[in-house]
PDB file of C-alpha atoms in Angstrom:
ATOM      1  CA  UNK M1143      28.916  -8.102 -14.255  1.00  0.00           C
ATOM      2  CA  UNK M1144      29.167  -7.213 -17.912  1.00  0.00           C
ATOM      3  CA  UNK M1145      31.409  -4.497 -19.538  1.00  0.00           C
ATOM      4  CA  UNK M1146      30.599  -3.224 -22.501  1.00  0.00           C
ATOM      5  CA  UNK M1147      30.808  -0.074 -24.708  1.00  0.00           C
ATOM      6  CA  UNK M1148      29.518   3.019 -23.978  1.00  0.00           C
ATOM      7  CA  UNK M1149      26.631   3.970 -25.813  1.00  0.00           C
ATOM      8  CA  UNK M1150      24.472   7.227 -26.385  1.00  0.00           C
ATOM      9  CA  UNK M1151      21.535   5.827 -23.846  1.00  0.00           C
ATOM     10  CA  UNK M1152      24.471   5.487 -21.343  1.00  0.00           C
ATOM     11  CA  UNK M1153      24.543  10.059 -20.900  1.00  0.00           C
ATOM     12  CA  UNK M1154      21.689  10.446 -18.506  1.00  0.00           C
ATOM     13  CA  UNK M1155      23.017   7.995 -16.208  1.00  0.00           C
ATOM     14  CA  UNK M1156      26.922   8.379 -16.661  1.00  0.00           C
ATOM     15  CA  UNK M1157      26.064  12.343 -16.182  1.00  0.00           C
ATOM     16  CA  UNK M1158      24.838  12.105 -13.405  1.00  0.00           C
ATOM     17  CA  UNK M1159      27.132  10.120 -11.672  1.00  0.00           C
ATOM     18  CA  UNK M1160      30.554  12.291 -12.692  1.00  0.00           C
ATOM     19  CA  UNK M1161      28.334  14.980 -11.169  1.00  0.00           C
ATOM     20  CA  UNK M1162      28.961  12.937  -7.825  1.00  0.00           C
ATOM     21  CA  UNK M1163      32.124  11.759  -8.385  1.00  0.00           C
ATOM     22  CA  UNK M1164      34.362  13.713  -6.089  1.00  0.00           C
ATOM     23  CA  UNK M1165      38.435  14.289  -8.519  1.00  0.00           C
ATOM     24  CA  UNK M1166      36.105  14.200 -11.508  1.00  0.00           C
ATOM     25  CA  UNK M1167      35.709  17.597 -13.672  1.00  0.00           C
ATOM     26  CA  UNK M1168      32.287  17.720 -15.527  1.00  0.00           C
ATOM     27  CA  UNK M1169      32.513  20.378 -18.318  1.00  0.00           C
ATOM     28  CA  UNK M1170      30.346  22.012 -21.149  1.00  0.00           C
ATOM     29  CA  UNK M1171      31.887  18.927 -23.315  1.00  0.00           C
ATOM     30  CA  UNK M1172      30.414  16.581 -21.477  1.00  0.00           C
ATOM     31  CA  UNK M1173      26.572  17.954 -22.422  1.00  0.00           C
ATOM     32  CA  UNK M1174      24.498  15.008 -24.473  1.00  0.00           C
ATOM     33  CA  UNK M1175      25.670  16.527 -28.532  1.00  0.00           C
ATOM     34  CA  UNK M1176      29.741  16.238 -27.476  1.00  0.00           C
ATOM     35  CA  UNK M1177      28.840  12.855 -25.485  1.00  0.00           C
ATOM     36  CA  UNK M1178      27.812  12.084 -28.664  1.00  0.00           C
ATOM     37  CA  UNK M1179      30.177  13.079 -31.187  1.00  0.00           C
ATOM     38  CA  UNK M1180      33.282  11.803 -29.083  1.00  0.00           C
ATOM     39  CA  UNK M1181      31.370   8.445 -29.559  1.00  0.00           C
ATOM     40  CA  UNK M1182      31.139   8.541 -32.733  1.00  0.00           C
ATOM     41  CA  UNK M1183      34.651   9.090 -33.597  1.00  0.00           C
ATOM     42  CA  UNK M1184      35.936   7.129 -30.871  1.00  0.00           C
ATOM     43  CA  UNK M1185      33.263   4.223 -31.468  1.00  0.00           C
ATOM     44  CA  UNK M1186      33.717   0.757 -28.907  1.00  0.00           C
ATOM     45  CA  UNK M1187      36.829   2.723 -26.954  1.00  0.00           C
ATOM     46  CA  UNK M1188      34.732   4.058 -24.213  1.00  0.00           C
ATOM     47  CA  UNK M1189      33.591   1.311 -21.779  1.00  0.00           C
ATOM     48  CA  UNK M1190      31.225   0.773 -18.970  1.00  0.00           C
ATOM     49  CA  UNK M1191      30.699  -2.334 -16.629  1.00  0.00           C
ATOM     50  CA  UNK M1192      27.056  -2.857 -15.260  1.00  0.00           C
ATOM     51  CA  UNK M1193      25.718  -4.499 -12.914  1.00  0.00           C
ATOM     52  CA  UNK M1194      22.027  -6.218 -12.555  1.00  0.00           C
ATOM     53  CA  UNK M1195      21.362  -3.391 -14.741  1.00  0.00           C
ATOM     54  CA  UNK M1196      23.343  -0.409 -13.073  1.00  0.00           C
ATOM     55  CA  UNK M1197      26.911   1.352 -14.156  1.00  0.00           C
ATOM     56  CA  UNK M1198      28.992   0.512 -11.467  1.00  0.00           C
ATOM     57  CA  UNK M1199      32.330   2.095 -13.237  1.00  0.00           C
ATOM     58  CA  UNK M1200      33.266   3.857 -16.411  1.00  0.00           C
ATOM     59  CA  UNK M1201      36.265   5.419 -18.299  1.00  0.00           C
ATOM     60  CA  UNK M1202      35.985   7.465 -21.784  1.00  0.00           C
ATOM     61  CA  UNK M1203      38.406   6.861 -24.095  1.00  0.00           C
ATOM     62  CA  UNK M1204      39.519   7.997 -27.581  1.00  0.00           C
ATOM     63  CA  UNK M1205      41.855   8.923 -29.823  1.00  0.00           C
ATOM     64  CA  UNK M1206      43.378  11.529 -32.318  1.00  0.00           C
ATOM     65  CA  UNK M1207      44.868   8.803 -35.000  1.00  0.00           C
ATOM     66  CA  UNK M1208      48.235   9.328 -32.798  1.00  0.00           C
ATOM     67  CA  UNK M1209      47.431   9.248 -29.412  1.00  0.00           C
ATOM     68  CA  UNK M1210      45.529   7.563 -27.084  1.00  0.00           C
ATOM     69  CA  UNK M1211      43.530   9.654 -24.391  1.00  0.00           C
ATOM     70  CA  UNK M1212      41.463   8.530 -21.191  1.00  0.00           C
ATOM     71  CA  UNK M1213      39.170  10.478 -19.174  1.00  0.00           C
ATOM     72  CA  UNK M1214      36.397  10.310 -16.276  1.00  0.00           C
ATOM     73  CA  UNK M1215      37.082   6.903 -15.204  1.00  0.00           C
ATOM     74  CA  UNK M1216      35.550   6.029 -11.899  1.00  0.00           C
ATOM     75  CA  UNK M1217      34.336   3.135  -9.752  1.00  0.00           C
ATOM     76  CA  UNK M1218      31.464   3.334  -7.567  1.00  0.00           C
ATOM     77  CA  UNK M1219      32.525   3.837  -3.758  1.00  0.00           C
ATOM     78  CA  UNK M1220      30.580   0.225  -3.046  1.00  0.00           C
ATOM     79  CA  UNK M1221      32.863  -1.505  -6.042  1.00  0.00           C
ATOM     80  CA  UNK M1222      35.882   0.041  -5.841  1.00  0.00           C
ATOM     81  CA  UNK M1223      39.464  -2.100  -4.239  1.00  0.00           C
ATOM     82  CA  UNK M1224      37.969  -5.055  -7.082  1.00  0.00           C
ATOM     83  CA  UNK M1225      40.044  -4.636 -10.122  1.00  0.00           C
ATOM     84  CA  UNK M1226      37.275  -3.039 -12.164  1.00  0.00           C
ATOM     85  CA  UNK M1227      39.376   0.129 -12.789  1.00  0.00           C
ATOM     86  CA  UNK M1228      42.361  -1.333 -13.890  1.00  0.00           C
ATOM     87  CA  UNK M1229      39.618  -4.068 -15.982  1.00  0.00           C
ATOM     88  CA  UNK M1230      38.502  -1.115 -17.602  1.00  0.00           C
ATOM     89  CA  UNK M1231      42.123   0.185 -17.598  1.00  0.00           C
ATOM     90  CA  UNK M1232      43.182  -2.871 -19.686  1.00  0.00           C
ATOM     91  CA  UNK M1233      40.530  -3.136 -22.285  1.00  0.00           C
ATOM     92  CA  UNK M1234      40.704   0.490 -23.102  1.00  0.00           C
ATOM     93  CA  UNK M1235      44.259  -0.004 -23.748  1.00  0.00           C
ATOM     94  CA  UNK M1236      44.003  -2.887 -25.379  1.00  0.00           C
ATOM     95  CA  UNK M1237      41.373  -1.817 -28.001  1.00  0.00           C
ATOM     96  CA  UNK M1238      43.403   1.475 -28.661  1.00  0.00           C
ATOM     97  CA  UNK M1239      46.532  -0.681 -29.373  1.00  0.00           C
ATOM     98  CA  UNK M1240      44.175  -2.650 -31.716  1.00  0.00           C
ATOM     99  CA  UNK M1241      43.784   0.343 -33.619  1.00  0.00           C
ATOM    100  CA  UNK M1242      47.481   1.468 -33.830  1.00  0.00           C
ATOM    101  CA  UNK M1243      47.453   3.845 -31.017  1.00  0.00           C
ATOM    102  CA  UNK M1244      50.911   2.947 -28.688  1.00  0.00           C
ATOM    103  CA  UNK M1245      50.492   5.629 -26.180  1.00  0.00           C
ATOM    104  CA  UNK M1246      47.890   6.859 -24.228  1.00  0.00           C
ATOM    105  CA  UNK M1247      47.768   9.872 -21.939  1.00  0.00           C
ATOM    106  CA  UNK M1248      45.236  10.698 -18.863  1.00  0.00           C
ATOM    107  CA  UNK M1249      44.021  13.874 -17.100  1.00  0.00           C
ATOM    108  CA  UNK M1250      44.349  13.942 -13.690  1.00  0.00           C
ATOM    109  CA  UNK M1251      43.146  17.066 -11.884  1.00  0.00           C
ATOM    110  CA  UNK M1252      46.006  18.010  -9.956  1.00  0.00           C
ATOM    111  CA  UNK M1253      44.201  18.719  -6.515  1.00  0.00           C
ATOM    112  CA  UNK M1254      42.820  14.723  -6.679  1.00  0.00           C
ATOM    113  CA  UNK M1255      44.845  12.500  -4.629  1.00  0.00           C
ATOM    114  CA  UNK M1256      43.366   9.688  -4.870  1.00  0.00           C
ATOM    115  CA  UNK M1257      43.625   9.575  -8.840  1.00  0.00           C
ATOM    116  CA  UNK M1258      46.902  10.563  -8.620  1.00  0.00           C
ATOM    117  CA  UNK M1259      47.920   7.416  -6.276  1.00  0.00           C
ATOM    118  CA  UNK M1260      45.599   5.759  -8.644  1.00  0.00           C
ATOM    119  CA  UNK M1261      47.591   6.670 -11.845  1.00  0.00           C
ATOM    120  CA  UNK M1262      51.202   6.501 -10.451  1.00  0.00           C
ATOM    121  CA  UNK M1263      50.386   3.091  -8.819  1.00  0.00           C
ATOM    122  CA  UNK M1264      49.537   1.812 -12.571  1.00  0.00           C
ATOM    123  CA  UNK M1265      52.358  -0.128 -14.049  1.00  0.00           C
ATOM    124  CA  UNK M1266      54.401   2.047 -16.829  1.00  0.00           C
ATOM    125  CA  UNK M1267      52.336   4.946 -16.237  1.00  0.00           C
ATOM    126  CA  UNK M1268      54.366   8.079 -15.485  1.00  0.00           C
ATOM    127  CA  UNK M1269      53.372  11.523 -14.044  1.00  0.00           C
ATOM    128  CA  UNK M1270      55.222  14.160 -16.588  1.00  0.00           C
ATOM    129  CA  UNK M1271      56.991  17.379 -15.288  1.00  0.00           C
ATOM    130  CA  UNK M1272      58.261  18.310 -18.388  1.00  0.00           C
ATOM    131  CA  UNK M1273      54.948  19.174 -20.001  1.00  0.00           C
ATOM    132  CA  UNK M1274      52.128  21.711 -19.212  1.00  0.00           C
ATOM    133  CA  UNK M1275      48.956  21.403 -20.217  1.00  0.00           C
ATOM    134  CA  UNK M1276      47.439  24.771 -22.259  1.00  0.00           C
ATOM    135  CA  UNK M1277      44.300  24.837 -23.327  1.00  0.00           C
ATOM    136  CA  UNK M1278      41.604  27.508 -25.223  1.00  0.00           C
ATOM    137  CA  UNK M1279      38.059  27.808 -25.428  1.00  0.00           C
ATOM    138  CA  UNK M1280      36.459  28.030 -29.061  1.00  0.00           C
ATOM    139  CA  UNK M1281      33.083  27.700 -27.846  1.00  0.00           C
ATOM    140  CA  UNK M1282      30.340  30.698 -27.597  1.00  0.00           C
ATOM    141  CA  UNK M1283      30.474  30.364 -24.025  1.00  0.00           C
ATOM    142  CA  UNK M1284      34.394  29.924 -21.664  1.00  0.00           C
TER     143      UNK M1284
END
């Protein structure tokens, strides 16, 4: 197994599995130009780990110069209950703290159990009730 960054080859393949990934939201923003951008100012944060040439599990992950901010990570069904989330977890983490960035924050779609059990099983992570979560559309298209 190898993990490594993400990289702008990696959209054909990473599309299409969020497409299948059942608690995972694939949006406008996740077309090939915003793949793209996001990498670019988030470069070596977003990770992947492969195996014998196929992404077996993922998580993006950037940041605002403040904050720290993780989305779409998944495990293939065959890999998952192996540690490669929280593997991915942990380097994410640790390369955002190697930038400055001291806290992170996740998306969780509220109707996804399983990343919710995923996320509040995670040591120091916290499910907030005393935010909510607004958000607006400057795009052509809503």
């Amino acid at each position: 197994m190898q993990l490594r960054a993400v990289t702008e080859a990696d959209h054909a393949a990473l599309l299409a599995i969020w497409q299948q990934t059942p608690g995972l939201c694939v949006r406008e923003d996740d077309a090939y130009a915003p793949f793209c951008a996001y990498l670019a100012r988030n470069p070596g944060f977003s990770l992947l780990i492969e195996h014998a040439g196929s992404i077996i599990a993922g998580v993006m992950a950037g940041h605002d110069g403040r904050r720290g901010y993780l989305q779409h990570l998944f495990v293939m069904p065959a890999w998952q209950r192996q540690g490669l989330a929280r593997q991915l977890l942990a380097e994410a983490l640790k390369r955002l703290a190697a930038a400055g960035i001291q806290k992170s924050h996740v998306l969780v779609l509220a109707d996804s159990a399983s990343a919710r059990a995923f996320w509040q099983a995670q040591t120091g992570w916290q499910l907030r009730d005393d935010v909510q979560l607004c958000s607006i559309s400057h795009g052509a298209s809503t």
